[in-house]
Short mmCIF file of C-alpha atoms in Angstrom, two decimals:
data_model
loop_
_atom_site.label_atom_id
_atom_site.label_comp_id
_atom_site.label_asym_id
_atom_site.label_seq_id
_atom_site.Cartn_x
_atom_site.Cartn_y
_atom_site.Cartn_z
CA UNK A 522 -40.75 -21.23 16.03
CA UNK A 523 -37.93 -21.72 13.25
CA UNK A 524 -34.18 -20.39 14.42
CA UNK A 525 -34.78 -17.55 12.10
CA UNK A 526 -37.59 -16.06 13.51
CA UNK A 527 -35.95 -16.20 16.96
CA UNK A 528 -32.39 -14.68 15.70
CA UNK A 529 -34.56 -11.71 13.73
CA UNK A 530 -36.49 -11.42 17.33
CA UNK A 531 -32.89 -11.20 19.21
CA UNK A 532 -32.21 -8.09 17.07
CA UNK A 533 -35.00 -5.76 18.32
CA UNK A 534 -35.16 -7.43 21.81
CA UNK A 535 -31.30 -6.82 22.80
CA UNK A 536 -30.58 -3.25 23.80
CA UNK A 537 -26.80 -1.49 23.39
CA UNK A 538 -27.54 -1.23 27.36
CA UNK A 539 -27.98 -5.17 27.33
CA UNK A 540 -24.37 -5.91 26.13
CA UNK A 541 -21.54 -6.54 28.82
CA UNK A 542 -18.54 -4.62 29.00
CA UNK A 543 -16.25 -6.97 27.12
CA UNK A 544 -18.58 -7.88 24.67
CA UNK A 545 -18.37 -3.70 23.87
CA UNK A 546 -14.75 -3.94 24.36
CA UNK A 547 -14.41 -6.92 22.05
CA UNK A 548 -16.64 -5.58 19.39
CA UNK A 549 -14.43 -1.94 19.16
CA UNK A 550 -11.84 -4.07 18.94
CA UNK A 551 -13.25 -6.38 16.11
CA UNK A 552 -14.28 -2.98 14.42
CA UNK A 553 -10.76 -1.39 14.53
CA UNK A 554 -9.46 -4.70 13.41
CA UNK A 555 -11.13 -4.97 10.64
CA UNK A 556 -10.89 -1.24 9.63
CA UNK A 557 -6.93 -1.99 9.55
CA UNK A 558 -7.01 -5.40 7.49
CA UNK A 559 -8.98 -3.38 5.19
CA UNK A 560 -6.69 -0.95 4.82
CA UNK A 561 -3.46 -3.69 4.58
CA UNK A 562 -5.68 -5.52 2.20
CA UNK A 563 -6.36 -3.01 -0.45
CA UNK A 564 -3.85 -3.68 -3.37
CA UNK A 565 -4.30 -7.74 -2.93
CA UNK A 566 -4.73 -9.64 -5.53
CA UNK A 567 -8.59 -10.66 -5.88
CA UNK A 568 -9.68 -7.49 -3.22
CA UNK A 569 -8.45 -5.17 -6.02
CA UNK A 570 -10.22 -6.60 -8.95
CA UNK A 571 -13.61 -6.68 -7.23
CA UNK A 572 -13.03 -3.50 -6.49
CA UNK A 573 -12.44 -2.63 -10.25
CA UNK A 574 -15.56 -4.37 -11.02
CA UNK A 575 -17.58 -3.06 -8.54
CA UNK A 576 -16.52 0.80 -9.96
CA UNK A 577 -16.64 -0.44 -13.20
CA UNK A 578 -20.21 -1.65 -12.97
CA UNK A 579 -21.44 2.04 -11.28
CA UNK A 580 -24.34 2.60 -10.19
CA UNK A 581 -26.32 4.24 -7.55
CA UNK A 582 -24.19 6.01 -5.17
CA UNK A 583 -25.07 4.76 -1.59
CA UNK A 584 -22.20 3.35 0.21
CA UNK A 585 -18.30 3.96 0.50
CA UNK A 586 -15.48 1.55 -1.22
CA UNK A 587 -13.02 1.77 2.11
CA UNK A 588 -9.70 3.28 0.58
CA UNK A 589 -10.59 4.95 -2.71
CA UNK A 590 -13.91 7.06 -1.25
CA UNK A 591 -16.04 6.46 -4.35
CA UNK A 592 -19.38 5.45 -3.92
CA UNK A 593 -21.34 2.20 -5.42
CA UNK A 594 -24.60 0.00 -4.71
CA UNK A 595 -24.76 -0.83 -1.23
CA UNK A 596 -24.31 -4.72 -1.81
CA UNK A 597 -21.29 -3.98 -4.11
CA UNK A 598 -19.53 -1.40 -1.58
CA UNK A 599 -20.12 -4.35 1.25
CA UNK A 600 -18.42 -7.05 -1.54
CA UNK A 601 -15.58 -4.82 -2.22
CA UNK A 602 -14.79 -3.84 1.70
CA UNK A 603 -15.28 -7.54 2.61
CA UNK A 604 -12.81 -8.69 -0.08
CA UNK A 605 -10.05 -6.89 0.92
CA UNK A 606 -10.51 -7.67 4.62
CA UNK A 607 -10.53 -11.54 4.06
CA UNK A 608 -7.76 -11.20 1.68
CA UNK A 609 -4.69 -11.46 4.44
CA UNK A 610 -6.67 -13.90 6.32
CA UNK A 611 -5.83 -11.41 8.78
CA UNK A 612 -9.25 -10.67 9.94
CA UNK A 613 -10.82 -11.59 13.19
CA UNK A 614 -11.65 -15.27 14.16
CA UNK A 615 -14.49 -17.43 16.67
CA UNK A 616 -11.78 -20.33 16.78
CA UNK A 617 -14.20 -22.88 18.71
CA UNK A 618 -17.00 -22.01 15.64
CA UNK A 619 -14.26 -21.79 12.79
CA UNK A 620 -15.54 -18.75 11.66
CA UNK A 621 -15.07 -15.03 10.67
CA UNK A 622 -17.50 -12.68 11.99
CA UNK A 623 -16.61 -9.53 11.39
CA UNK A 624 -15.97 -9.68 8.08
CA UNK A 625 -19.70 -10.19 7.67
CA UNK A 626 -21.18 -8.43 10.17
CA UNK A 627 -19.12 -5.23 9.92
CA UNK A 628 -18.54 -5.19 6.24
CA UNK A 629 -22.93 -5.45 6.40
CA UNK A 630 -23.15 -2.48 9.38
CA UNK A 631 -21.07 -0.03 7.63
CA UNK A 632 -22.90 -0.32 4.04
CA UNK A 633 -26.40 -0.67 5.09
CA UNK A 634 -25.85 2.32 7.87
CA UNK A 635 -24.40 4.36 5.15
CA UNK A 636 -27.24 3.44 2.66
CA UNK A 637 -30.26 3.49 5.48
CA UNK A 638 -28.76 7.66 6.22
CA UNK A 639 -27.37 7.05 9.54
CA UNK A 640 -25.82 5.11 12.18
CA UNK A 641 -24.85 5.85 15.55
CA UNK A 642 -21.73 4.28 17.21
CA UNK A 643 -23.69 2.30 19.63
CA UNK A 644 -26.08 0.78 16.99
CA UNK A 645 -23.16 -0.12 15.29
CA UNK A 646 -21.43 -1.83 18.01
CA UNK A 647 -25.02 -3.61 18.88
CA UNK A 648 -25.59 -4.83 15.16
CA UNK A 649 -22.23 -6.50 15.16
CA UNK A 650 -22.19 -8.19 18.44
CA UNK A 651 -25.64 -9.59 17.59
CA UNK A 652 -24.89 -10.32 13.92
CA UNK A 653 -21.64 -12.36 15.55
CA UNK A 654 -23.81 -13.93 18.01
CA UNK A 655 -25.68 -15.33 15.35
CA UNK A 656 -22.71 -16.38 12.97
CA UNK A 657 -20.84 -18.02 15.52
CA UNK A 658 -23.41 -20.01 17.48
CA UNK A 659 -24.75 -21.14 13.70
CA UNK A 660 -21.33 -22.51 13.19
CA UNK A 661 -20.87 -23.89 16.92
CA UNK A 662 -24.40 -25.88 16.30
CA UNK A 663 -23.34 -27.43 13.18
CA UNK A 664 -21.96 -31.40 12.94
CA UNK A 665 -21.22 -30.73 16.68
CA UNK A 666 -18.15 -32.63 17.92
CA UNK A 667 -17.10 -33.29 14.69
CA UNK A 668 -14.25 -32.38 12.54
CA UNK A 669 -16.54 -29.87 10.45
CA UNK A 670 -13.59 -29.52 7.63
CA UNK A 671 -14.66 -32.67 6.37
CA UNK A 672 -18.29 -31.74 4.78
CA UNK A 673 -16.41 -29.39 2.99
CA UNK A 674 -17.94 -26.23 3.15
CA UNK A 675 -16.76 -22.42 4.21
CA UNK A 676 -18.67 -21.52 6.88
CA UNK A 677 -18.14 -18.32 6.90
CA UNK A 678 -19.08 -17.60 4.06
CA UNK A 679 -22.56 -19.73 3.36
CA UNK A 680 -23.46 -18.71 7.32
CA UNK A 681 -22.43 -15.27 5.94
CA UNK A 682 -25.93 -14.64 3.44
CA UNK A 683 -28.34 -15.24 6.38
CA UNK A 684 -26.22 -12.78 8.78
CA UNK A 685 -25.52 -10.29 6.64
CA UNK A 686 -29.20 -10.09 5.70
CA UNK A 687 -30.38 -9.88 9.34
CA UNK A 688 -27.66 -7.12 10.22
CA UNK A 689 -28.58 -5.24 7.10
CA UNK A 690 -32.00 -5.48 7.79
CA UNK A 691 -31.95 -3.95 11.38
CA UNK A 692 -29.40 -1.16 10.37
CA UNK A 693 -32.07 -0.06 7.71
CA UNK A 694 -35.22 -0.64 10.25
CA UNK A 695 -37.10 -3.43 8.58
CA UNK A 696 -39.92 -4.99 10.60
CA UNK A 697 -39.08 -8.10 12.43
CA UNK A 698 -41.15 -9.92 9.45
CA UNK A 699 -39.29 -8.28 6.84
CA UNK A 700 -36.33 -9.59 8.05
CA UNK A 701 -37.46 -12.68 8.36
CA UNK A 702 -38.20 -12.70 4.38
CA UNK A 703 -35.01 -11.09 4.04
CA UNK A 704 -32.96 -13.86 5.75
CA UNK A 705 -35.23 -16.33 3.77
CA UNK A 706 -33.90 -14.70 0.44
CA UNK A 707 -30.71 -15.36 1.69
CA UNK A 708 -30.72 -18.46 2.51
CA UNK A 709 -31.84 -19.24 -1.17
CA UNK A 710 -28.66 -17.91 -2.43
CA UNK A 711 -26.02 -19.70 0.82
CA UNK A 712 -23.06 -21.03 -0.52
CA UNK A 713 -19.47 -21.27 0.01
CA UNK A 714 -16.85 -24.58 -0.41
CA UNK A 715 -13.62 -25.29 0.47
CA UNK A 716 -12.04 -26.65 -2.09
CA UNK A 717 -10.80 -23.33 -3.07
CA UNK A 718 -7.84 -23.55 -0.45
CA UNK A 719 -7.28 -27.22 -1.98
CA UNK A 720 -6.86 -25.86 -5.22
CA UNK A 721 -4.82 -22.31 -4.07
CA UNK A 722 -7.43 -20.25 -5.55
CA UNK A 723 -8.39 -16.68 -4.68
CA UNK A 724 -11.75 -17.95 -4.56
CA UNK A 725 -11.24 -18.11 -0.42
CA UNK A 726 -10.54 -14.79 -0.03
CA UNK A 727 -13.75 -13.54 -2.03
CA UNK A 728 -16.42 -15.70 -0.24
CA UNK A 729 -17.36 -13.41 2.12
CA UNK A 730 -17.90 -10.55 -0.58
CA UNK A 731 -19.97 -12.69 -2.22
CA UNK A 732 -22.35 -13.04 1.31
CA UNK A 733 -22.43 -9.74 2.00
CA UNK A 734 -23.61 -8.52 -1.46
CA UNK A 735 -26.00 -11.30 -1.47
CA UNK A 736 -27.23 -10.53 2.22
CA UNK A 737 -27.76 -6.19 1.30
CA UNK A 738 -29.95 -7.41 -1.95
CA UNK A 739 -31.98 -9.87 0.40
CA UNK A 740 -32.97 -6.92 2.67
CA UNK A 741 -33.41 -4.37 0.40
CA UNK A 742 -36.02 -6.70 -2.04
CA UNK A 743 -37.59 -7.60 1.58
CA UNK A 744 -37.87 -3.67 1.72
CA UNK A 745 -39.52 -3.47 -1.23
CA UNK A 746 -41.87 -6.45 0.13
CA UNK A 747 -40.63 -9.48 -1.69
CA UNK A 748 -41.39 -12.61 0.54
CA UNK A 749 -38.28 -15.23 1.37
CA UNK A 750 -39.09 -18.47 3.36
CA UNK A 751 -40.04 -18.16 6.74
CA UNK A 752 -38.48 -21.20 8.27
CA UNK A 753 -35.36 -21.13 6.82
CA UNK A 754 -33.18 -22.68 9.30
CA UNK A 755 -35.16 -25.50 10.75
CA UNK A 756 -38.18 -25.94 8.08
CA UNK A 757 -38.16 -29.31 6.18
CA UNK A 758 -36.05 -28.07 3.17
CA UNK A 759 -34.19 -25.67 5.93
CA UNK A 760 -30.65 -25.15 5.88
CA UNK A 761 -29.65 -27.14 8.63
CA UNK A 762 -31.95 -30.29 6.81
CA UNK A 763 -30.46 -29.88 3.44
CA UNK A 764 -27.26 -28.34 3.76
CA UNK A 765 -26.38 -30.76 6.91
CA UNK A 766 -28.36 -33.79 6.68
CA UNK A 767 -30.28 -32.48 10.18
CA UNK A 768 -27.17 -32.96 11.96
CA UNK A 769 -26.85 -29.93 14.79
CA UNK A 770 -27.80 -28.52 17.84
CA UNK A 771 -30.36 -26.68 18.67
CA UNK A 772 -29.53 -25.92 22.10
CA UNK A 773 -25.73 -24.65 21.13
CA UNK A 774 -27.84 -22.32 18.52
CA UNK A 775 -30.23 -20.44 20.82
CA UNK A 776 -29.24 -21.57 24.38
CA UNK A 777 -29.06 -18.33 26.75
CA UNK A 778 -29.74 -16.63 23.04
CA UNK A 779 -30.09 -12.53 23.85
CA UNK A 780 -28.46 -13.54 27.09
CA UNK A 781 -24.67 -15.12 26.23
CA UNK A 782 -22.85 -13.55 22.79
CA UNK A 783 -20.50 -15.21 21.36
CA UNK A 784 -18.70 -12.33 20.39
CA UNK A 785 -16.76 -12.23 23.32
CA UNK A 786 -14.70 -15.11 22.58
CA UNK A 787 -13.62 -13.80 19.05
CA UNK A 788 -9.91 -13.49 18.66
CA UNK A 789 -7.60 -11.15 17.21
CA UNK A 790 -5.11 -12.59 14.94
CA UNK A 791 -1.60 -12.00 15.68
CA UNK A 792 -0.42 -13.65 12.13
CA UNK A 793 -1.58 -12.99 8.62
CA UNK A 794 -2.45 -16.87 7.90
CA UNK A 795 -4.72 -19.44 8.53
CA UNK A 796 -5.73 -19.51 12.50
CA UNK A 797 -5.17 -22.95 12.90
CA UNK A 798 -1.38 -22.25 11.63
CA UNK A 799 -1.15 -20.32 14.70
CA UNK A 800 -0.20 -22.88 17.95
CA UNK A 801 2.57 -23.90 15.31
CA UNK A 802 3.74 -20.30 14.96
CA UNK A 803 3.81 -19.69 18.48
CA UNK A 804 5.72 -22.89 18.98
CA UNK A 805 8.10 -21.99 16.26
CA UNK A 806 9.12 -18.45 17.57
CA UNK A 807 9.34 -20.60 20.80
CA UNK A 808 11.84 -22.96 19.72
CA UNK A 809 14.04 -19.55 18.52
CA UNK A 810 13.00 -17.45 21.63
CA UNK A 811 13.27 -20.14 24.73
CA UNK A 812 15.70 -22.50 22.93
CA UNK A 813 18.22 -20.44 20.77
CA UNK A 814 17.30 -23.17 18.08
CA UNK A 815 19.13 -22.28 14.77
CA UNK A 816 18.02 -23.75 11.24
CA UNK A 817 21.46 -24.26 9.85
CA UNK A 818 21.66 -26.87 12.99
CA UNK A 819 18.44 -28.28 12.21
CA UNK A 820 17.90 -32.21 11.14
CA UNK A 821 14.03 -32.58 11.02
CA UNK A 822 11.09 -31.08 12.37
CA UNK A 823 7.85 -33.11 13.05
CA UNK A 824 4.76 -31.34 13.55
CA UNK A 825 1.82 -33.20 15.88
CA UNK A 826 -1.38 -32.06 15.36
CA UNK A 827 -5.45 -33.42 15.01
CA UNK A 828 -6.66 -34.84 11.72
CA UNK A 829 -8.97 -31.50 11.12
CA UNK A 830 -5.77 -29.45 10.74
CA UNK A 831 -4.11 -32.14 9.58
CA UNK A 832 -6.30 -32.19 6.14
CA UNK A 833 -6.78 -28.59 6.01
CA UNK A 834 -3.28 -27.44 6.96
CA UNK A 835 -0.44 -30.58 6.21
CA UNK A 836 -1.57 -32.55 3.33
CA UNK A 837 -0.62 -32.43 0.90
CA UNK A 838 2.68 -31.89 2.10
CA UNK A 839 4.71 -31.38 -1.04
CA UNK A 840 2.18 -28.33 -1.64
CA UNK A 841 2.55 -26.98 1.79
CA UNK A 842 6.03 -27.02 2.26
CA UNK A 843 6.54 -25.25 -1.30
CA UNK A 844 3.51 -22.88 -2.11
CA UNK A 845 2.43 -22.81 -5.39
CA UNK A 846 0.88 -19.15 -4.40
CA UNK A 847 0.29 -17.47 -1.42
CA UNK A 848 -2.88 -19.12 -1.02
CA UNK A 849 -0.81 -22.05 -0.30
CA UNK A 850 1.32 -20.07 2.32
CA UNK A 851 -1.37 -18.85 4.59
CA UNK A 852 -3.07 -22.21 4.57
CA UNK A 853 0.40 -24.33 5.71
CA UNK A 854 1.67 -25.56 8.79
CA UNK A 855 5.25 -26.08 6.80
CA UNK A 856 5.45 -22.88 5.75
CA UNK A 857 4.54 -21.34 8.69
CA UNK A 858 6.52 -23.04 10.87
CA UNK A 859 9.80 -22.37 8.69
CA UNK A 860 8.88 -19.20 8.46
CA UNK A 861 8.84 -18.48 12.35
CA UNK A 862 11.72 -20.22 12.73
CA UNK A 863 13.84 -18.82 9.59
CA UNK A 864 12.47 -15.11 10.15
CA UNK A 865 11.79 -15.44 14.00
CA UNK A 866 8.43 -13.72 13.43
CA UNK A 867 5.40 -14.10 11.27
CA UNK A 868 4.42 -11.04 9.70
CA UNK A 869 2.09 -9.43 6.72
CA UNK A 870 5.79 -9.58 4.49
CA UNK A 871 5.64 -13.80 4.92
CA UNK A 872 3.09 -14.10 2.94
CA UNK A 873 3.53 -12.22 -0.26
CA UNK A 874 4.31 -13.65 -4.09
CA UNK A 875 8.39 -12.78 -3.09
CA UNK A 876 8.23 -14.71 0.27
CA UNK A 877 7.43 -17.67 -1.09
CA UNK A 878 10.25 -18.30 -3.21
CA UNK A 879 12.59 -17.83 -0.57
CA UNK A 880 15.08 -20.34 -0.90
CA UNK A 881 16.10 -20.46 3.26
CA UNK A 882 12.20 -21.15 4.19
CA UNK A 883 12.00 -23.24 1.63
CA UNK A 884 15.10 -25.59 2.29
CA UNK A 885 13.93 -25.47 5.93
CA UNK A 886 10.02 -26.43 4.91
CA UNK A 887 11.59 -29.72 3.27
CA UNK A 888 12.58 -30.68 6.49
CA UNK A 889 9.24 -31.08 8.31
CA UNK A 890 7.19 -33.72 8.36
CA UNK A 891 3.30 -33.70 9.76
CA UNK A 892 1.56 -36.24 11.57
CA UNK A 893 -1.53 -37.04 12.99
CA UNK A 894 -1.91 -37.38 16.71
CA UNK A 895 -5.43 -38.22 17.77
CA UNK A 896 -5.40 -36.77 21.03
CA UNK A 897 -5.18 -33.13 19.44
CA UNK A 898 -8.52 -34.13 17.78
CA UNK A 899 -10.64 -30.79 19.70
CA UNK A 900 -12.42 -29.37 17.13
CA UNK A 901 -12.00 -25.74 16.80
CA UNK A 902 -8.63 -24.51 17.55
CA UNK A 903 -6.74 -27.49 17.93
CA UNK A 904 -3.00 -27.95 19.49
CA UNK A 905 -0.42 -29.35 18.01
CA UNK A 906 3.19 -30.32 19.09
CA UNK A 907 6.49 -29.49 17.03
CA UNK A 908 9.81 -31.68 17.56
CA UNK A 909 13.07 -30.75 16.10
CA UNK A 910 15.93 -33.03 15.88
CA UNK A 911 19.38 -31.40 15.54
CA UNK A 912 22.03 -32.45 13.62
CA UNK A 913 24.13 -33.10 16.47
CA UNK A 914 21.61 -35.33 18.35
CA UNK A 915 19.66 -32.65 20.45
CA UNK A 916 16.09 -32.58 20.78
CA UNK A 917 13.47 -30.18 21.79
CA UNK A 918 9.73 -30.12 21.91
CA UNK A 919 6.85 -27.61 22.44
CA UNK A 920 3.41 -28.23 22.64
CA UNK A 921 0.59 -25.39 22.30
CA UNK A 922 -2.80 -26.12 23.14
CA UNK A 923 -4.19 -22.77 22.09
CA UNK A 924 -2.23 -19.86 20.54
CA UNK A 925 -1.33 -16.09 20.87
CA UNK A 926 -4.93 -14.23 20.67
CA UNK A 927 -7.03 -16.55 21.95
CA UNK A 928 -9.93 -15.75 24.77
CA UNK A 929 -7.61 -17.48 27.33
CA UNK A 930 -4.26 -14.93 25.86
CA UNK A 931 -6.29 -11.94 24.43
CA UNK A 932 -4.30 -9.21 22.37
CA UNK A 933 -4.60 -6.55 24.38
CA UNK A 934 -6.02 -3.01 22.95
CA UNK A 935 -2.67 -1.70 22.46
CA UNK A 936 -1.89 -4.59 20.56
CA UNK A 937 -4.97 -4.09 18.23
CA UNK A 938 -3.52 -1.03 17.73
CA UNK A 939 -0.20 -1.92 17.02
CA UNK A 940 -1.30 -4.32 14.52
CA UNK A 941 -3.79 -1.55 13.06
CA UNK A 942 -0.70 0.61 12.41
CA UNK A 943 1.09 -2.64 11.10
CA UNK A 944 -1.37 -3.04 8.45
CA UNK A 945 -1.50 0.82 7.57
CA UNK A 946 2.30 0.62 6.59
CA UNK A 947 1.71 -2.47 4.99
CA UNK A 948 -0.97 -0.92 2.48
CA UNK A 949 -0.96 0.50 -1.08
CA UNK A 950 -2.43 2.73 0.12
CA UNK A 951 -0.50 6.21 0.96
CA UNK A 952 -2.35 7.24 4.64
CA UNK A 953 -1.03 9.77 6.62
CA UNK A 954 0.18 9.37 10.39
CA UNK A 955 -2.49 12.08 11.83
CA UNK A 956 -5.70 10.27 9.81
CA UNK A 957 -4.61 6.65 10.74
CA UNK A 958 -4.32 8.36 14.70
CA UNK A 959 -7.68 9.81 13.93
CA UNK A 960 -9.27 6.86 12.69
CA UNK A 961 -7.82 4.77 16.66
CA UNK A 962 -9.18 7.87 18.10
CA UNK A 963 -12.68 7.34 16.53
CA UNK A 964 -12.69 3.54 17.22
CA UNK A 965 -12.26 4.22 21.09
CA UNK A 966 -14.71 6.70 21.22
CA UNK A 967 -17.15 4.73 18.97
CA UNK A 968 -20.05 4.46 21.88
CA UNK A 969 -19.99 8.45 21.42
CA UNK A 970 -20.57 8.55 17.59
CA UNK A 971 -23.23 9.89 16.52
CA UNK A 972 -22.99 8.84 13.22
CA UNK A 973 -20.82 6.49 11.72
CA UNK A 974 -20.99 8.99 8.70
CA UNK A 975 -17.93 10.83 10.47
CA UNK A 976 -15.97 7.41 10.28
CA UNK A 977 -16.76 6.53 6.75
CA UNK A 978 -15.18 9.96 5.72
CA UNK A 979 -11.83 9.07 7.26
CA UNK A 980 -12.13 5.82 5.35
CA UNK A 981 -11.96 7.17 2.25
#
């Protein structure tokens, strides 16, 4: 039976009651997460044009824009919300699969629920864990042990279509068939590159949008009985044979499947960049915090890390370590670096079109240097090592093999919180102290909801 079939299966076979603890925990925390990235990203640049386009455009009034309250076709509310939650590259993050799932799976939940009539909490928290299940171990079976960077696509987003579709079919209560078709329909329409990032191009924050609208039309024409291809995955001209040459696992994608979920090692991100920027931030603000290192002292700075970071994140260098746009920033081990150790943090205001020209980070970005050290080569997250040389002949050295947020240093609730607030203050948009405390109140409570109806209204 093709991987499809079995992932639309794992949808009505896994109960709420089925999930573990954390992976409930870990969802409510991917859900608040995203709610407040949403909110941060509102006014970005990309995330507010699709959202012009998608009011622009009209049209049937079935599912909530997050921020401005007006209603639009379900696929085009799900484009719009997932927009400006990928726009701070803020949203949550599967290191090991190099992918985002809640961006897909919650952005799909929310407009579907809201389209279908109603939601309950628990449904909603069971629709994304199994929607990340499938995302992530999709990703974790592709080119395994390979540097996945290379083929040059974004996973997130061209896993997204398939995902999105399943999700959106559950939430509206297609037949296990029908969603089947529906993820075939998807597949159809999977794409998503990276050489958006190589080219600084708001393209990478859109490509989830663009899965998510894709993924609501696939299930609603299933609905309406169109047919998509049944063995989409695994079938001859399937997605893993065309897309990847056959090359994956099929024991990493439906090992333990209804039994193991993936999304409890997704990761809250403590910076607003690229995750594998982060071991360098955290070895940055460690060079300030444990060392008392000070840039006016500083000589050079050589960051270590694996050749999969090294092409997405270091090269080329002249680009990284003076961003043509923001773009640039969030995808830059220079930048980020200097910017920890300039600003001694790494916040939502480093990244922004005024950050970027700021001569101190910049002068300090000129400095480093990145090189490839094969024994970072992990796949996934992978470490890296930052040396500074001082002007008068000190050293120092810190090595991170995994950052701030991981599953081995999770950010606590609180600290989803904090960052939820963060993000709120950060925002365009004017909300209130009592609604944003209503809308952490909700979150926690979500297993009581009744329907996510009551959420939506605080979103808007």
């Amino acid at each position: 039976m093709d991987a499809s079939n079995l992932f639309a299966k794992n949808f009505y076979d896994v109960k709420y009651e089925d999930l573990s603890e954390k992976a409930i925990e870990e969802t409510k925390k991917q859900v608040l997460d995203y709610i407040g990235v949403a909110i941060g990203g509102y006014g970005q640049a990309g995330a507010a044009e699709t959202r012009e386009l998608a009011i622009e455009w009209g049209g049937a009034p079935q599912s909530t824009i997050i921020g401005c309250g007006i209603k639009v076709p379900a696929p085009a509310a799900a484009q719009a919300n997932a927009s400006m939650v990928h726009s701070l590259d803020f949203d949550d993050v599967h290191e090991a699969a190099i992918m985002h799932p809640g961006v897909v799976t919650i952005s799909s939940a929310l407009a579907a629920g809201e389209y279908a009539g109603k939601l309950s909490g628990k449904e909603l928290i069971r629709n994304v864990a199994v929607g990340g299940d499938m995302i992530c171990r999709m990703g974790l079976a592709t080119h395994p042990g390979k540097d996945i960077h290379q083929f040059g696509w974004h996973f997130t987003s061209i896993n997204g279509y398939m995902t999105s579709a399943a999700v959106a079919s559950c939430v509206m209560g297609l037949d296990m068939e029908k969603m089947i078709y529906a993820i075939g329909l998807a597949y159809h329409q999977s794409s998503g590159n990276g050489q958006a990032v190589k080219d600084s191009a708001l393209t990478k924050r859109l490509g989830p949008g663009f899965a998510v609208r894709g993924g609501l039309a696939s299930a609603m024409l299933a609905q309406r009985g169109v047919t998509g291809a049944v063995n989409s995955m695994e079938g001859v001209n399937g997605y893993y044979k065309v897309y990847h040459g056959g090359d994956y696992s099929q024991e990493i994608l439906l090992g333990d499947l209804g039994k193991r979920f993936e999304c409890e090692e997704t990761s809250i991100k403590p910076y607003p960049c690229c995750r594998g920027t982060h071991p360098s931030a955290d070895a940055a603000l460690s060079l300030v915090r444990d060392y008392g290192v000070k840039v006016e002292d500083i000589e050079s700075i050589e960051i270590f890390c694996g050749k999969g970071t090294l092409g997405l994140l270091g090269e080329p260098l002249e680009v990284k370590a003076k961003p043509r746009t923001v773009v640039d920033s969030q995808f830059s081990l220079a930048w980020v670096c200097a910017t920890g150790l300039v600003k001694n943090r790494v916040s939502l205001a480093s990244f922004t079109d005024e950050s970027i020209h700021d001569p101190e980070i910049l002068d300090v970005a000129a400095k480093v240097k990145v090189t490839w050290d094969a024994k970072y080569d992990t796949g996934g997250l992978e470490p890296v090592r930052i040396e500074v040389a001082m002007k008068d002949g000190r050293a120092y050295s810190v090595e991170k093999l995994t950052a701030t947020g991981s599953p081995e240093q999770p950010v606590s609730f609180d600290g989803c919180i904090e960052k939820f607030y963060g993000c709120v203050d950060f925002s365009t948009l004017d909300i209130k102290r009592d609604k944003a405390d209503k809308i952490v109140e909700t979150v926690l409570s979500l297993d009581k909801l009744g329907d996510i109806g009551d959420l939506i209204k605080l979103l808007s």
